[in-house]
mmCIF file of C-alpha atoms in Angstrom:
data_model
loop_
_atom_site.group_PDB
_atom_site.id
_atom_site.type_symbol
_atom_site.label_atom_id
_atom_site.label_comp_id
_atom_site.label_asym_id
_atom_site.label_seq_id
_atom_site.Cartn_x
_atom_site.Cartn_y
_atom_site.Cartn_z
ATOM 1 C CA MET A 1 0.000 0.000 0.000
ATOM 2 C CA THR A 2 1.305 3.448 -0.867
ATOM 3 C CA HIS A 3 1.022 6.190 1.735
ATOM 4 C CA THR A 4 -0.077 9.659 0.686
ATOM 5 C CA ALA A 5 -0.192 12.874 2.669
ATOM 6 C CA ALA A 6 -3.845 12.126 3.446
ATOM 7 C CA GLU A 7 -3.149 8.680 4.896
ATOM 8 C CA PRO A 8 -1.653 7.896 8.315
ATOM 9 C CA ALA A 9 2.050 7.173 8.403
ATOM 10 C CA LEU A 10 3.602 5.304 11.284
ATOM 11 C CA LEU A 11 6.591 6.950 12.875
ATOM 12 C CA ALA A 12 8.140 3.894 14.477
ATOM 13 C CA ALA A 13 8.340 0.128 14.440
ATOM 14 C CA GLY A 14 5.017 -1.532 15.022
ATOM 15 C CA ALA A 15 3.661 -0.780 11.554
ATOM 16 C CA ALA A 16 2.781 -4.451 11.099
ATOM 17 C CA GLU A 17 0.400 -4.360 14.040
ATOM 18 C CA GLY A 18 -3.246 -3.841 13.197
ATOM 19 C CA PRO A 19 -5.332 -0.795 14.107
ATOM 20 C CA GLU A 20 -6.610 -2.567 17.246
ATOM 21 C CA GLU A 21 -3.028 -3.062 18.470
ATOM 22 C CA PRO A 22 -1.261 0.304 18.302
ATOM 23 C CA GLY A 23 2.528 0.340 18.164
ATOM 24 C CA PRO A 24 4.696 2.037 20.770
ATOM 25 C CA LEU A 25 4.302 5.459 19.099
ATOM 26 C CA PRO A 26 0.913 6.875 18.116
ATOM 27 C CA THR A 27 0.367 7.198 14.390
ATOM 28 C CA GLY A 28 0.945 10.578 12.835
ATOM 29 C CA ARG A 29 -0.295 12.328 9.742
ATOM 30 C CA ALA A 30 1.621 14.556 7.392
ATOM 31 C CA ASP A 31 0.785 18.045 8.617
ATOM 32 C CA ALA A 32 2.726 20.175 6.120
ATOM 33 C CA VAL A 33 5.660 20.162 3.764
ATOM 34 C CA VAL A 34 7.649 23.360 4.289
ATOM 35 C CA PHE A 35 9.706 24.626 1.344
ATOM 36 C CA VAL A 36 12.292 27.407 1.334
ATOM 37 C CA VAL A 37 12.161 29.266 -1.981
ATOM 38 C CA GLY A 38 13.699 32.407 -3.416
ATOM 39 C CA ASP A 39 10.334 34.112 -4.010
ATOM 40 C CA ALA A 40 7.470 32.716 -1.910
ATOM 41 C CA GLU A 41 4.725 34.807 -3.502
ATOM 42 C CA ARG A 42 5.688 33.824 -7.040
ATOM 43 C CA ALA A 43 6.040 30.153 -6.070
ATOM 44 C CA ALA A 44 2.672 30.227 -4.269
ATOM 45 C CA ARG A 45 0.950 31.665 -7.335
ATOM 46 C CA ARG A 46 2.513 28.976 -9.548
ATOM 47 C CA TYR A 47 1.708 26.074 -7.207
ATOM 48 C CA ARG A 48 -1.819 27.422 -6.770
ATOM 49 C CA ALA A 49 -2.398 27.544 -10.527
ATOM 50 C CA ALA A 50 -0.610 24.286 -11.378
ATOM 51 C CA LEU A 51 -1.972 22.139 -8.543
ATOM 52 C CA GLY A 52 -5.354 23.773 -7.944
ATOM 53 C CA LEU A 53 -4.558 24.534 -4.306
ATOM 54 C CA GLY A 54 -6.016 27.406 -2.328
ATOM 55 C CA CYS A 55 -3.871 29.943 -0.519
ATOM 56 C CA THR A 56 -5.331 30.012 2.990
ATOM 57 C CA ALA A 57 -2.787 31.729 5.247
ATOM 58 C CA TYR A 58 0.054 34.233 5.192
ATOM 59 C CA ALA A 59 2.805 35.341 7.574
ATOM 60 C CA GLY A 60 5.347 38.092 7.046
ATOM 61 C CA PRO A 61 6.478 41.474 8.278
ATOM 62 C CA GLU A 62 2.852 42.657 8.404
ATOM 63 C CA THR A 63 1.964 39.841 10.817
ATOM 64 C CA GLY A 64 5.034 40.169 13.029
ATOM 65 C CA ASP A 65 7.690 38.087 11.235
ATOM 66 C CA PRO A 66 10.376 40.559 10.071
ATOM 67 C CA GLU A 67 12.666 37.861 8.633
ATOM 68 C CA ALA A 68 10.431 35.883 6.262
ATOM 69 C CA VAL A 69 7.258 35.704 4.217
ATOM 70 C CA SER A 70 5.255 32.483 4.077
ATOM 71 C CA TYR A 71 2.197 31.389 2.125
ATOM 72 C CA VAL A 72 0.180 28.310 3.083
ATOM 73 C CA LEU A 73 -1.446 26.377 0.230
ATOM 74 C CA THR A 74 -4.057 23.746 0.981
ATOM 75 C CA GLY A 75 -6.072 21.126 -0.836
ATOM 76 C CA PRO A 76 -7.650 17.793 0.085
ATOM 77 C CA GLY A 77 -5.127 16.054 2.362
ATOM 78 C CA THR A 78 -2.397 18.537 1.396
ATOM 79 C CA ARG A 79 -0.711 21.483 3.077
ATOM 80 C CA ILE A 80 2.332 23.170 1.519
ATOM 81 C CA VAL A 81 4.121 26.123 3.112
ATOM 82 C CA LEU A 82 6.325 28.255 0.865
ATOM 83 C CA THR A 83 8.757 30.490 2.770
ATOM 84 C CA SER A 84 11.342 33.067 1.643
ATOM 85 C CA PRO A 85 13.765 35.106 3.708
ATOM 86 C CA VAL A 86 13.086 38.856 3.675
ATOM 87 C CA GLN A 87 16.036 39.987 5.765
ATOM 88 C CA VAL A 88 18.681 38.216 7.789
ATOM 89 C CA ILE A 89 18.646 39.670 11.286
ATOM 90 C CA GLY A 90 18.343 36.614 13.511
ATOM 91 C CA PRO A 91 18.571 32.824 13.627
ATOM 92 C CA ARG A 92 15.502 32.183 11.452
ATOM 93 C CA GLY A 93 16.691 34.484 8.674
ATOM 94 C CA ARG A 94 20.164 32.939 8.815
ATOM 95 C CA GLU A 95 18.722 29.421 8.617
ATOM 96 C CA LEU A 96 16.540 30.243 5.597
ATOM 97 C CA ALA A 97 19.330 32.105 3.766
ATOM 98 C CA ALA A 98 21.841 29.317 4.459
ATOM 99 C CA HIS A 99 19.410 26.661 3.206
ATOM 100 C CA LEU A 100 18.845 28.609 -0.026
ATOM 101 C CA ALA A 101 22.579 29.184 -0.517
ATOM 102 C CA ARG A 102 23.443 25.535 0.047
ATOM 103 C CA TYR A 103 20.535 23.729 -1.660
ATOM 104 C CA GLY A 104 18.522 26.282 -3.616
ATOM 105 C CA ASP A 105 14.739 25.944 -3.489
ATOM 106 C CA GLY A 106 13.748 22.822 -1.586
ATOM 107 C CA VAL A 107 12.152 21.118 1.371
ATOM 108 C CA LEU A 108 13.183 22.431 4.773
ATOM 109 C CA ASP A 109 10.820 20.482 7.011
ATOM 110 C CA LEU A 110 8.215 17.756 7.004
ATOM 111 C CA ALA A 111 5.771 18.562 9.783
ATOM 112 C CA VAL A 112 3.961 15.573 11.288
ATOM 113 C CA GLY A 113 0.737 15.859 13.276
ATOM 114 C CA VAL A 114 0.785 13.711 16.415
ATOM 115 C CA PRO A 115 -1.697 13.417 19.291
ATOM 116 C CA ASP A 116 0.968 13.975 21.994
ATOM 117 C CA VAL A 117 4.064 15.977 21.034
ATOM 118 C CA HIS A 118 5.829 15.389 24.367
ATOM 119 C CA TYR A 119 5.492 11.611 24.086
ATOM 120 C CA ALA A 120 6.414 11.486 20.369
ATOM 121 C CA TYR A 121 9.439 13.736 20.942
ATOM 122 C CA ASP A 122 10.698 11.690 23.918
ATOM 123 C CA HIS A 123 10.112 8.452 21.996
ATOM 124 C CA ALA A 124 12.116 9.678 18.982
ATOM 125 C CA VAL A 125 14.977 11.234 20.983
ATOM 126 C CA ASP A 126 15.281 8.140 23.193
ATOM 127 C CA ARG A 127 15.818 6.137 19.999
ATOM 128 C CA GLY A 128 18.529 8.378 18.571
ATOM 129 C CA ALA A 129 16.776 11.313 16.875
ATOM 130 C CA LEU A 130 18.622 14.601 17.235
ATOM 131 C CA SER A 131 16.780 17.144 19.383
ATOM 132 C CA LEU A 132 16.498 20.469 17.554
ATOM 133 C CA ALA A 133 13.731 22.016 19.696
ATOM 134 C CA GLU A 134 12.150 20.535 22.804
ATOM 135 C CA PRO A 135 8.341 20.663 23.028
ATOM 136 C CA TYR A 136 6.950 24.169 23.419
ATOM 137 C CA GLU A 137 3.587 25.879 23.075
ATOM 138 C CA VAL A 138 2.694 28.869 20.900
ATOM 139 C CA ARG A 139 -0.557 30.836 21.181
ATOM 140 C CA ASP A 140 -2.596 33.487 19.479
ATOM 141 C CA ARG A 141 -6.260 34.490 19.401
ATOM 142 C CA PHE A 142 -7.170 31.184 17.686
ATOM 143 C CA GLY A 143 -5.794 28.969 20.478
ATOM 144 C CA SER A 144 -2.541 27.101 21.061
ATOM 145 C CA VAL A 145 -0.318 24.628 19.228
ATOM 146 C CA VAL A 146 2.350 22.371 20.747
ATOM 147 C CA LEU A 147 5.490 21.911 18.622
ATOM 148 C CA ALA A 148 8.863 20.154 18.828
ATOM 149 C CA THR A 149 11.529 19.554 16.184
ATOM 150 C CA ILE A 150 13.799 16.567 15.657
ATOM 151 C CA GLY A 151 16.636 16.012 13.230
ATOM 152 C CA VAL A 152 16.627 12.934 11.037
ATOM 153 C CA PRO A 153 19.454 11.180 9.150
ATOM 154 C CA GLY A 154 20.627 13.044 6.085
ATOM 155 C CA GLY A 155 20.189 16.477 7.634
ATOM 156 C CA GLY A 156 16.412 16.669 7.360
ATOM 157 C CA ARG A 157 14.057 17.618 10.114
ATOM 158 C CA HIS A 158 10.545 16.890 11.297
ATOM 159 C CA THR A 159 8.415 19.222 13.324
ATOM 160 C CA LEU A 160 5.974 17.374 15.564
ATOM 161 C CA VAL A 161 2.652 19.237 15.750
ATOM 162 C CA ASP A 162 -0.391 18.936 18.025
ATOM 163 C CA ARG A 163 -3.034 21.406 16.877
ATOM 164 C CA ALA A 164 -5.934 19.911 18.883
ATOM 165 C CA GLY A 165 -6.373 23.233 20.713
ATOM 166 C CA TYR A 166 -6.073 25.431 17.621
ATOM 167 C CA ALA A 167 -8.727 26.765 15.244
ATOM 168 C CA GLY A 168 -6.591 29.203 13.236
ATOM 169 C CA PRO A 169 -5.546 29.169 9.583
ATOM 170 C CA TYR A 170 -2.195 27.391 10.126
ATOM 171 C CA LEU A 171 -0.023 28.302 13.136
ATOM 172 C CA PRO A 172 0.117 31.265 15.500
ATOM 173 C CA GLY A 173 1.536 34.249 13.638
ATOM 174 C CA TYR A 174 -0.284 33.374 10.414
ATOM 175 C CA GLU A 175 -3.338 35.289 9.268
ATOM 176 C CA PRO A 176 -6.111 34.125 6.938
ATOM 177 C CA PHE A 177 -5.247 34.985 3.332
ATOM 178 C CA SER A 178 -7.834 36.260 0.894
ATOM 179 C CA GLY A 179 -5.686 37.939 -1.772
ATOM 180 C CA TRP A 180 -5.270 37.097 -5.457
#
């Protein structure tokens, strides 16, 4: 069976066990694929037209992020975030600029939705995943999201996301987008 972004993906051994017998780590779902690109607006317009996705959220200097602009595209079972650095003044801007300089446009992060970020993070780190950010909570007027980030072999990273207490367009700091 082939897994798609809309289907559950197991994060650990235990995949052979049936749905009645969960493995040691709760199943997760692809939450978002985060790309770093040279021009997020242009890329968002192209992806929107080519893939028929809707642009549902935006973050940038106008929403409190002075270092980057991000557009969130969504469709059935799909969420793509396209991010570009605006200015390099802190760690986030440096990370985005370095990724672009080293790899060009490409995937920065695969976010995975999990029911318990603390448990999933501890489970992964105890089994050798590199801790990039311990679990933390972010809030805005739409509620709160719990996040943690782990490094995976090959230099990639996964952000673990629990958005059970969140009703906003994507994450705190993002605003609903109605342009274009």
